[in-house]
PDB file of C-alpha atoms in Angstrom:
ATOM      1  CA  UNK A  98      18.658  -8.778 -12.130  1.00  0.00           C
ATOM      2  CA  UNK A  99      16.903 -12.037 -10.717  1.00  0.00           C
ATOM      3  CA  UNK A 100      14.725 -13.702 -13.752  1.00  0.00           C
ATOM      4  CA  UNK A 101      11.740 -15.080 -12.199  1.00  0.00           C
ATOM      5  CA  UNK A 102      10.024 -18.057 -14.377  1.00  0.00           C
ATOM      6  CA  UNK A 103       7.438 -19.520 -12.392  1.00  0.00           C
ATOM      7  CA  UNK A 104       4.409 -21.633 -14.042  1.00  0.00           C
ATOM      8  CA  UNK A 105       1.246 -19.807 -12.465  1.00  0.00           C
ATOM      9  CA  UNK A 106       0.695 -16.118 -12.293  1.00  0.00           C
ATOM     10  CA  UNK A 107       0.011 -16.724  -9.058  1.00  0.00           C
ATOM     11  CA  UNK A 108       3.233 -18.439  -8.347  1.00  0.00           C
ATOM     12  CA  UNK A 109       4.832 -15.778  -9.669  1.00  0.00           C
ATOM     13  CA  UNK A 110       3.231 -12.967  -7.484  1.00  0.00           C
ATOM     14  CA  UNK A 111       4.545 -15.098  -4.473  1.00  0.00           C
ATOM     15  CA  UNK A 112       7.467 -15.317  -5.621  1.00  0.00           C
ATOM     16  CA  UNK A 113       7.943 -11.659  -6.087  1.00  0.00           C
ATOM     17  CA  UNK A 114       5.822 -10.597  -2.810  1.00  0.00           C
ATOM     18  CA  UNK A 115       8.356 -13.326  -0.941  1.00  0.00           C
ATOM     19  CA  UNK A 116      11.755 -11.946  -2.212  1.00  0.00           C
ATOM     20  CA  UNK A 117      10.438  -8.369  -1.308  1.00  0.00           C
ATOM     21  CA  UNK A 118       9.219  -8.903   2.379  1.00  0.00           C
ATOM     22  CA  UNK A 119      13.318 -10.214   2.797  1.00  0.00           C
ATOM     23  CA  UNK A 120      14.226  -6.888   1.092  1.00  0.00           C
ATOM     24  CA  UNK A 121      12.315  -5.527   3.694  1.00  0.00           C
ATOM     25  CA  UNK A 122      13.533  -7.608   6.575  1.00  0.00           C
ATOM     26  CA  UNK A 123       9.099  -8.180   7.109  1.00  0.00           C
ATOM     27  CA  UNK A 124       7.120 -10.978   7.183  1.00  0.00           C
ATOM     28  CA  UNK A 125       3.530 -11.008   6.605  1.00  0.00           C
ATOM     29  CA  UNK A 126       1.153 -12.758   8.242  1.00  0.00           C
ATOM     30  CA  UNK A 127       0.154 -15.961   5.513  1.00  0.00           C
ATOM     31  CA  UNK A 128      -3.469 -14.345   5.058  1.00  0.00           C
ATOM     32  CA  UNK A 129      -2.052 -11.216   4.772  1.00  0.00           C
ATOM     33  CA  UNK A 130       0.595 -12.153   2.054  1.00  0.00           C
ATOM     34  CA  UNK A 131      -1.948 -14.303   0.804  1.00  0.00           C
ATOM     35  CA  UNK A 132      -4.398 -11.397   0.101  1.00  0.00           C
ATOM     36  CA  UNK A 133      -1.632  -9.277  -1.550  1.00  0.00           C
ATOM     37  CA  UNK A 134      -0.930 -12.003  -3.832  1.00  0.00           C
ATOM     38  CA  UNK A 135      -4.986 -11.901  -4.731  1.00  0.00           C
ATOM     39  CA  UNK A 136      -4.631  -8.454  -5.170  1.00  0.00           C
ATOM     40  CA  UNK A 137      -2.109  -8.494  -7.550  1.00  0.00           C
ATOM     41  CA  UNK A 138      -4.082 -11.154  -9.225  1.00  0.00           C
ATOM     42  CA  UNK A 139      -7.240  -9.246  -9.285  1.00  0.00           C
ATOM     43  CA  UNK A 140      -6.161  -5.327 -10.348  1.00  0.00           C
ATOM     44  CA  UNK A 141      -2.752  -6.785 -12.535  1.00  0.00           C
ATOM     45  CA  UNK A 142      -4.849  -6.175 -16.037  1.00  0.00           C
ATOM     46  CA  UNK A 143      -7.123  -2.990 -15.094  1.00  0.00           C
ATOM     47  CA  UNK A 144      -5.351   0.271 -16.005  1.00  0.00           C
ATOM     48  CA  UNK A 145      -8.819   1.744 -15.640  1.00  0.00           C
ATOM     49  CA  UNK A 146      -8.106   2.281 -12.401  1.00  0.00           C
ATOM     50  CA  UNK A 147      -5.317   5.156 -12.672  1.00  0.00           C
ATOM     51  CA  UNK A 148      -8.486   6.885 -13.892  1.00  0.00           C
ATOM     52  CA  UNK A 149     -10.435   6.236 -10.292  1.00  0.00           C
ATOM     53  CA  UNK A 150     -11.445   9.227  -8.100  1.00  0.00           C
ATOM     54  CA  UNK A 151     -10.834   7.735  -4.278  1.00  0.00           C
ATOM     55  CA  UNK A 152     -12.605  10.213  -2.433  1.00  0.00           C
ATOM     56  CA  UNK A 153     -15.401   9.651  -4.395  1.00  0.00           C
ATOM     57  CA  UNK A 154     -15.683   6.005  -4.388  1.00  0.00           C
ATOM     58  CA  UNK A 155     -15.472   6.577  -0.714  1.00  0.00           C
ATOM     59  CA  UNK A 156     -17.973   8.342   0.095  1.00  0.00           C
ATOM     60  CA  UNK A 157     -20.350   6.578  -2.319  1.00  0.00           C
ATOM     61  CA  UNK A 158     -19.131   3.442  -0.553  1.00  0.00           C
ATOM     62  CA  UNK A 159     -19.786   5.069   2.697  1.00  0.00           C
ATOM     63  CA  UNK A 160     -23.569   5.953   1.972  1.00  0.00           C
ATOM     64  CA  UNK A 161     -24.360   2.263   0.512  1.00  0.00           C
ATOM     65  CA  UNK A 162     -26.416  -0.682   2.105  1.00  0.00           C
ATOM     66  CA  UNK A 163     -23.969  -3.459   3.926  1.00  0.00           C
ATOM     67  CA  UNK A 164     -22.736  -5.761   0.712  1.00  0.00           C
ATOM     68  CA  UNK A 165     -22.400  -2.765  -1.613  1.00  0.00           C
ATOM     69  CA  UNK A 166     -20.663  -0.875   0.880  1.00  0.00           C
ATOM     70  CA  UNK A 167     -18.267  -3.386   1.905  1.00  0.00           C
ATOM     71  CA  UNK A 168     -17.484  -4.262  -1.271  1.00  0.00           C
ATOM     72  CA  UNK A 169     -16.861  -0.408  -2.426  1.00  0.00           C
ATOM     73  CA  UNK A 170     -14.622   0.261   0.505  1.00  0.00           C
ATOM     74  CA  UNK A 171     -12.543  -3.051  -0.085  1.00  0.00           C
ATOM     75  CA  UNK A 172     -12.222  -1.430  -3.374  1.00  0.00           C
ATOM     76  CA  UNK A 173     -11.169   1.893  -2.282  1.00  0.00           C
ATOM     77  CA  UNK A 174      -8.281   0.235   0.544  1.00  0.00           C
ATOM     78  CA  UNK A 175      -6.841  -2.057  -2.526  1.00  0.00           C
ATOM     79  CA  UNK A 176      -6.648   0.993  -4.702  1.00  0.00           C
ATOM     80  CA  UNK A 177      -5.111   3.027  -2.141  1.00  0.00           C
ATOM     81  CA  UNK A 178      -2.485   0.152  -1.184  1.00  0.00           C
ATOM     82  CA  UNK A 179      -1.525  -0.215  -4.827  1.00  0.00           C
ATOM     83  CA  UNK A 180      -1.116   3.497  -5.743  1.00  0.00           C
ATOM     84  CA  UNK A 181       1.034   3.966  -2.423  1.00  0.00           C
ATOM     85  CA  UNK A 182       3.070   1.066  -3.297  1.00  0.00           C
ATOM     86  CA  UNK A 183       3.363   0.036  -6.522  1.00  0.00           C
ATOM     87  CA  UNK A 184       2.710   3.813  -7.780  1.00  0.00           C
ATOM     88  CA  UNK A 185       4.016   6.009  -5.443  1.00  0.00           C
ATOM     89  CA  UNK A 186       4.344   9.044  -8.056  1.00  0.00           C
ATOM     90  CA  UNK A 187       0.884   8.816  -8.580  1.00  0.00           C
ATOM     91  CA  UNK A 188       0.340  10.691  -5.492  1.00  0.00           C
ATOM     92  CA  UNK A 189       2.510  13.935  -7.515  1.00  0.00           C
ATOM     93  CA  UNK A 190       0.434  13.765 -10.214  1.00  0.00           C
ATOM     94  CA  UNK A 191      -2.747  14.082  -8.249  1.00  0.00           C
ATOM     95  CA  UNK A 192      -0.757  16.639  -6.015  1.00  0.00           C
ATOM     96  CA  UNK A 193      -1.254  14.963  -2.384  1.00  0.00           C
ATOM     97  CA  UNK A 194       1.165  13.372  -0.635  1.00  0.00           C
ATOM     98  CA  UNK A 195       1.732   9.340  -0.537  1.00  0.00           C
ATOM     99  CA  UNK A 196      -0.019   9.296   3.333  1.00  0.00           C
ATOM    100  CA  UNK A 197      -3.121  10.708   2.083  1.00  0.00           C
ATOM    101  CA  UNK A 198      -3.429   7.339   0.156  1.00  0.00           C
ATOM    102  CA  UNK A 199      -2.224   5.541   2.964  1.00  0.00           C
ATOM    103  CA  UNK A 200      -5.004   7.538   4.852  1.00  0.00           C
ATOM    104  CA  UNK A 201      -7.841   6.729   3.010  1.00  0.00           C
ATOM    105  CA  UNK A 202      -6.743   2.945   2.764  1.00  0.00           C
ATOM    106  CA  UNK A 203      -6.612   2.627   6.079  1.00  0.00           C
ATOM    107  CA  UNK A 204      -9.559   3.935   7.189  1.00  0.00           C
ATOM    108  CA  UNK A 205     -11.110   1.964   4.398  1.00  0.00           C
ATOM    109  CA  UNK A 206      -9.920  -1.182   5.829  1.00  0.00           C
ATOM    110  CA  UNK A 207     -10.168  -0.661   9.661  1.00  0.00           C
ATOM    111  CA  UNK A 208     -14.275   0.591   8.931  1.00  0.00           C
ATOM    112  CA  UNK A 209     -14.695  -3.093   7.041  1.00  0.00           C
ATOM    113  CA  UNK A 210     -13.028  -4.256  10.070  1.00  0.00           C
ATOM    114  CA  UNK A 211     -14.896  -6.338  12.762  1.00  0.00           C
ATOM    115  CA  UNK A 212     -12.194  -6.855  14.886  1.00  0.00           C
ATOM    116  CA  UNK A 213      -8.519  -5.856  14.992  1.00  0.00           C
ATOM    117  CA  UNK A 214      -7.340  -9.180  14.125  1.00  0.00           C
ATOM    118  CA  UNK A 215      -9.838 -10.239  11.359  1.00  0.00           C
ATOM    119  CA  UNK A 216      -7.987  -9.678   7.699  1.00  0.00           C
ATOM    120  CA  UNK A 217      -9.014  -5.945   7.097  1.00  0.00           C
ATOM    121  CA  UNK A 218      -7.992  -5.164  11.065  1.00  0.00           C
ATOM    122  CA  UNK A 219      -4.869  -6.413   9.919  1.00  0.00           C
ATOM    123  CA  UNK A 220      -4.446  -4.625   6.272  1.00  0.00           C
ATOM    124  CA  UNK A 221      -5.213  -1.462   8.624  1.00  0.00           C
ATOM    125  CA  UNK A 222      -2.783  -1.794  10.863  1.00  0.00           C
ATOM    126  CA  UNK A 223       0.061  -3.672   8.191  1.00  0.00           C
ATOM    127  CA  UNK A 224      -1.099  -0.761   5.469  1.00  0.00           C
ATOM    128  CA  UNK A 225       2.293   0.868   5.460  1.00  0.00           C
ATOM    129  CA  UNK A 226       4.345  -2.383   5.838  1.00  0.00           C
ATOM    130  CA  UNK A 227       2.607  -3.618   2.833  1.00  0.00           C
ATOM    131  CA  UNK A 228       2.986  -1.074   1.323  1.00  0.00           C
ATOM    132  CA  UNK A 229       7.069  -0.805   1.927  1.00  0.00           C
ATOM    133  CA  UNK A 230       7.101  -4.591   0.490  1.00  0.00           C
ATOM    134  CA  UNK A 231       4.886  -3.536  -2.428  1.00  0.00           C
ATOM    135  CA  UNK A 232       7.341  -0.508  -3.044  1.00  0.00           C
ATOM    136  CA  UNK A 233      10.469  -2.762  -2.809  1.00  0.00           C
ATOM    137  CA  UNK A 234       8.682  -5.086  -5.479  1.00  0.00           C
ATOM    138  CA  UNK A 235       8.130  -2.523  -7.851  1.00  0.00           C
ATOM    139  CA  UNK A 236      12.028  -1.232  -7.136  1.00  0.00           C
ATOM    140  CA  UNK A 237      13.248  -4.656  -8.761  1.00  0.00           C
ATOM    141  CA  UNK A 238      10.882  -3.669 -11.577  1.00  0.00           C
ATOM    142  CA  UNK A 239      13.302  -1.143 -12.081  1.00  0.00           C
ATOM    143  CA  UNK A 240      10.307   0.863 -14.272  1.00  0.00           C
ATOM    144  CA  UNK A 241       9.561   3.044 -10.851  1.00  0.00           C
ATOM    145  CA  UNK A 242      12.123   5.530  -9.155  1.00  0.00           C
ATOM    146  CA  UNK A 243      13.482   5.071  -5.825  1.00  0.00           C
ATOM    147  CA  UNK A 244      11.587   7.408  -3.445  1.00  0.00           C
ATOM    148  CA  UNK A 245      13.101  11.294  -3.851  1.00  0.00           C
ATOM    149  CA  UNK A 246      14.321  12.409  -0.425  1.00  0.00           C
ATOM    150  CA  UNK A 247      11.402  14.731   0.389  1.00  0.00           C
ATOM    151  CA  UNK A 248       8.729  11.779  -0.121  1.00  0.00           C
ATOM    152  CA  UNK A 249      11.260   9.720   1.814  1.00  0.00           C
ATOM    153  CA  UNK A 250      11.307  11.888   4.867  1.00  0.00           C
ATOM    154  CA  UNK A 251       7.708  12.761   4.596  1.00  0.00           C
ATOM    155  CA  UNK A 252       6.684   8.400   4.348  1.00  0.00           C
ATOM    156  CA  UNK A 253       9.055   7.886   7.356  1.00  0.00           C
ATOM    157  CA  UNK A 254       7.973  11.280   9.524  1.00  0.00           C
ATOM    158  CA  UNK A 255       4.224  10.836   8.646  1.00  0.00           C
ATOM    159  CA  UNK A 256       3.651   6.674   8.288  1.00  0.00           C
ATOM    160  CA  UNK A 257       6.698   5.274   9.928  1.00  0.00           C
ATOM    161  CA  UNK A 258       7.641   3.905   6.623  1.00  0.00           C
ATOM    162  CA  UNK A 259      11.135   1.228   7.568  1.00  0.00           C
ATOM    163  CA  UNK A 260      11.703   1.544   3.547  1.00  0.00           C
ATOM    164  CA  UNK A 261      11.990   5.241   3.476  1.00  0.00           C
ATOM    165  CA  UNK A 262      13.563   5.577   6.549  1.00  0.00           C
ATOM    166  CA  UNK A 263      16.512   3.357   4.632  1.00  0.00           C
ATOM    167  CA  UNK A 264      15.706   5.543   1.332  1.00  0.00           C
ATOM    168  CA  UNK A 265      16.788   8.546   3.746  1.00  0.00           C
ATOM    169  CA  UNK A 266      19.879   6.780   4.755  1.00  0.00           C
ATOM    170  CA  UNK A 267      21.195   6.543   1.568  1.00  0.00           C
ATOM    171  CA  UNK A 268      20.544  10.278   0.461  1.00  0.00           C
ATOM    172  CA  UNK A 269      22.609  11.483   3.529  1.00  0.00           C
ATOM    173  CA  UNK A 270      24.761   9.799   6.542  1.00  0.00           C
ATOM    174  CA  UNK A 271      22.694  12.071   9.023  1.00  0.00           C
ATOM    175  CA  UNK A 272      19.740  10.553  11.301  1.00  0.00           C
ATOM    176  CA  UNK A 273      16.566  12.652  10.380  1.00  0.00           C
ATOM    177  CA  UNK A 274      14.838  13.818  12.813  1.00  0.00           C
ATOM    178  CA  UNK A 275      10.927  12.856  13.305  1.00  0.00           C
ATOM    179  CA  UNK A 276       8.554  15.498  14.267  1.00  0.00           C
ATOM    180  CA  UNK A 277       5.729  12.759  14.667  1.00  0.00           C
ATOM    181  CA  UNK A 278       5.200   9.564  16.536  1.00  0.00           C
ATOM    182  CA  UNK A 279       5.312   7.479  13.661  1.00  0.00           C
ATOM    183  CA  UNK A 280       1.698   5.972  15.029  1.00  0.00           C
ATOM    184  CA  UNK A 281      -0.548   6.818  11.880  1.00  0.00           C
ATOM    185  CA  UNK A 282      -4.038   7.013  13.234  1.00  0.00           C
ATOM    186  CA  UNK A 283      -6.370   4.435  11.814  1.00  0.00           C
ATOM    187  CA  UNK A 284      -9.790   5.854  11.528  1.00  0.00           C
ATOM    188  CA  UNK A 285     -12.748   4.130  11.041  1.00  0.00           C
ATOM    189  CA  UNK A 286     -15.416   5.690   8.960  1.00  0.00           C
ATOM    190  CA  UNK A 287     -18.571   5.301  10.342  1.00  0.00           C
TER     191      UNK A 287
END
């Protein structure tokens, strides 16, 4: 186990968010890394938020004035990228699967978005990337399980998840099969 003494929170969410985007073999944009590391930051002392309703807050968020709404749907995409990474088995205990966060997130993000390329374009389209790197941090934790094969296939089939594609690979020395095209829709909602 790697002991990580670093003398600024926020050097030590780098730190961490580094070492997991080479477990993953990814590399994040700086702004986008850069933003993770905020997030961290910003939700790291608010266990409120296992208490949040999603759907809710996005459709509240959806049927606010500009600032409000930006700022609830920002809220709703960083709640949605932490439960699917750091807190995977949340999605059990609220009986939906992990993509249905990844859903919401996304769509979150992407109706912020101006363009593709501004940051929330990119936390739309890097959701599930993020999210693998976010997974793998919380791995070296070792206070969260490794995915269980069914969540595996269903994160690889459904998202195109790279981490739960190699999750599957260690469960069995067969090559699943996908019955989707690994895409994930982004949908903006307008």
């Amino acid at each position: 186990m790697k002991v990580l003494v670093n003398s600024t929170p926020v050097a030590l969410w780098q730190t961490i968010i580094h070492d997991a985007e080479i477990d993953c073999a990814t590399t994040l944009p700086q702004e986008l890394e850069a933003y993770v590391v905020m997030l961290m930051m910003r939700y790291m002392d608010k266990p409120e938020l296992a208490r949040e309703v999603i759907a809710t807050q996005l459709l509240e968020g959806l049927n606010q004035r500009a600032s409000a709404r930006e700022a609830r749907l920002q809220k709703v995409g960083d709640i949605c990228l932490l439960f699917s990474g750091l807190f995977p088995g949340m999605a059990e205990k609220r009986l939906v699967k992990i993509s249905y966060f990844i859903n919401l997130g996304r769509g979150a993000y992407a109706t912020m978005s101006r363009t593709s390329n501004d940051i929330f374009g990119l936390l739309a389209q890097q959701f599930v990337a993020i999210m693998d790197i976010l997974q793998s941090a919380g791995q070296h934790a070792q206070q969260y399980p490794q995915l269980m094969p069914l969540q595996a296939y269903e994160l690889w089939n459904e998202c195109g998840s790279q981490r739960a594609l190699r999750a599957l690979k260690q469960y069995t020395q067969a090559t699943p099969i996908s019955l989707n095209n690994h895409q994930g829709c982004i949908i903006k909602l307008k």
